[in-house]
Amino acid sequence: MEALISEQSLQTRIGDMAWEIDRYYKRQEWYRNTQEPVVVIGVLTGAIFFMADLVRKLSIHTKLDYLRISNWSYSMSPKISSLPFTKLCNAHILLIEDILDTGETLRKIHRELYWEKPSSMKTCVLLRKPDKAPADIVVDFVGFDIPDEFVVGYGLDHKGRYREMPYVAVWSEEDEQRTSKNEVDRDKSFHCG
Ligand code: IMP
Ligand code: MG
């Protein structure tokens, strides 16, 4: 699969994003006065590598946590299946998501986390499809704007696969046909017992 965003470009941009995030928090009066850790919440599973690389480049104090959300299908609204363990009331949250597509996932997460009454919530996404992202979903830090294509790698999957690729690639029609054929061949050759 050909890279849309190379490993090198990802790491360079993530370094710049860390700098932007540090600068934002270090300018906040509450942070300057208290040095209170920012609660960084990653959205599983897609954000794992992005969050791991980003937080190691930050110099502000952080606490790390995760939430899990399931997108069963495009016709059903996403469901949060696991919330962070950290107390979020009065906390300063930095939400980390892999990609902003239709915005349904972030809409759901924002609504749910605001119930916890945090002092602030900022949202950081690695990728955004600007042609689709609705105007009412506010993201504060964006890595890359990409075309409206299905992408995989660096945490993003197609049917659970390709997350481990260190770069981001466009998932093409040919990839779809090749994997479907491989799956049929594997099923044919698989016998139990
Ligand atoms: P949204 O709710 O439509 O904004 O989509 C958000 C979720 O859908 C992301 O967190 C991803 O898990 C998944 N998603 C959206 N676009 C892509 C893509 O191009 N590749 C892989 N996953 C995607
Ligand atoms: Mg996701």
XYZ file of N, CA and C and ligand atoms in Angstrom, residues 43-46 69 71 74 78 97-107 127 129 132 134 146-153 155-158 163 171, ligand 1:
134
model
N -8.945 7.879 22.485
C -10.102 7.089 22.059
C -9.580 5.780 21.444
N -9.888 4.677 22.133
C -9.442 3.360 21.661
C -10.269 2.902 20.469
N -9.717 2.179 19.545
C -8.342 1.706 19.534
C -7.487 2.592 18.627
N -8.153 3.341 17.769
C -7.446 4.038 16.694
C -6.377 5.016 17.141
N -15.070 3.399 22.334
C -16.355 3.664 21.674
C -16.492 2.718 20.490
N -18.283 1.828 16.868
C -19.085 2.243 15.715
C -19.528 0.940 15.038
N -22.498 2.538 9.980
C -22.708 3.952 9.694
C -24.153 4.375 9.986
N -22.775 5.879 17.402
C -21.720 5.218 18.173
C -22.079 5.089 19.654
N -8.155 11.826 19.366
C -8.883 10.937 18.452
C -8.067 10.765 17.173
N -8.231 9.605 16.528
C -7.458 9.347 15.306
C -7.927 10.201 14.140
N -9.259 10.222 13.899
C -9.729 10.855 12.661
C -11.118 11.471 12.857
N -11.312 12.625 12.261
C -12.638 13.262 12.240
C -13.200 13.082 10.840
N -14.260 12.272 10.773
C -14.889 11.973 9.486
C -16.264 12.649 9.473
N -17.327 11.922 9.820
C -18.658 12.554 9.847
C -18.880 13.368 11.117
N -18.066 13.140 12.146
C -18.180 13.882 13.402
C -19.120 13.250 14.418
N -19.788 12.150 14.047
C -20.751 11.520 14.971
C -20.062 11.021 16.242
N -18.862 10.458 16.072
C -18.143 9.902 17.219
C -17.770 11.011 18.207
N -17.190 12.089 17.685
C -16.790 13.179 18.592
C -18.005 13.861 19.199
N -19.095 13.945 18.446
C -20.315 14.569 19.003
C -20.759 13.789 20.235
N -6.088 13.220 12.005
C -6.545 13.424 10.623
C -7.946 14.024 10.615
N -11.140 14.913 7.633
C -11.617 14.968 6.247
C -12.472 16.219 6.141
N -16.078 16.490 4.780
C -17.191 15.847 5.487
C -17.418 16.386 6.891
N -18.457 18.182 9.992
C -19.453 19.238 10.181
C -18.898 20.430 10.960
N -7.041 15.618 5.110
C -6.832 14.612 4.044
C -8.059 14.560 3.133
N -7.909 14.005 1.913
C -9.072 13.864 1.024
C -10.090 12.876 1.601
N -11.285 12.921 1.088
C -12.344 12.042 1.578
C -12.155 10.624 1.036
N -11.151 9.934 1.566
C -10.829 8.554 1.173
C -10.742 7.731 2.449
N -10.939 6.419 2.328
C -10.782 5.563 3.493
C -9.293 5.272 3.685
N -8.785 5.550 4.876
C -7.347 5.376 5.121
C -7.092 4.345 6.221
N -5.920 3.725 6.155
C -5.530 2.741 7.174
C -4.090 3.013 7.610
N -3.715 2.381 8.729
C -2.343 2.487 9.231
C -2.230 3.465 10.382
N -2.652 3.081 13.491
C -3.788 2.983 14.412
C -5.123 2.780 13.713
N -5.227 3.251 12.474
C -6.510 3.141 11.757
C -6.616 1.779 11.077
N -7.811 1.211 11.113
C -7.965 -0.152 10.615
C -8.989 -0.271 9.501
N -8.885 -1.414 8.807
C -9.968 -1.870 7.953
C -10.301 -3.268 8.439
N -3.563 -1.707 11.504
C -3.294 -0.666 12.508
C -1.800 -0.493 12.741
N -6.878 3.175 1.475
C -7.400 1.831 1.234
C -8.124 1.842 -0.108
P -16.905 9.760 12.474
O -17.797 9.424 13.629
O -17.598 9.556 11.146
O -16.232 11.107 12.566
O -15.788 8.680 12.414
C -14.943 8.519 13.390
C -14.485 7.085 13.501
O -14.715 6.280 12.328
C -13.010 7.148 13.672
O -12.694 7.222 15.036
C -12.541 5.877 13.021
O -12.561 4.857 13.984
C -13.554 5.592 11.942
N -13.104 6.096 10.641
C -13.569 7.161 9.960
N -12.921 7.326 8.797
C -12.000 6.328 8.739
C -10.999 5.959 7.781
O -10.797 6.577 6.718
N -10.242 4.880 8.099
C -10.397 4.162 9.241
N -11.316 4.478 10.159
C -12.119 5.539 9.918
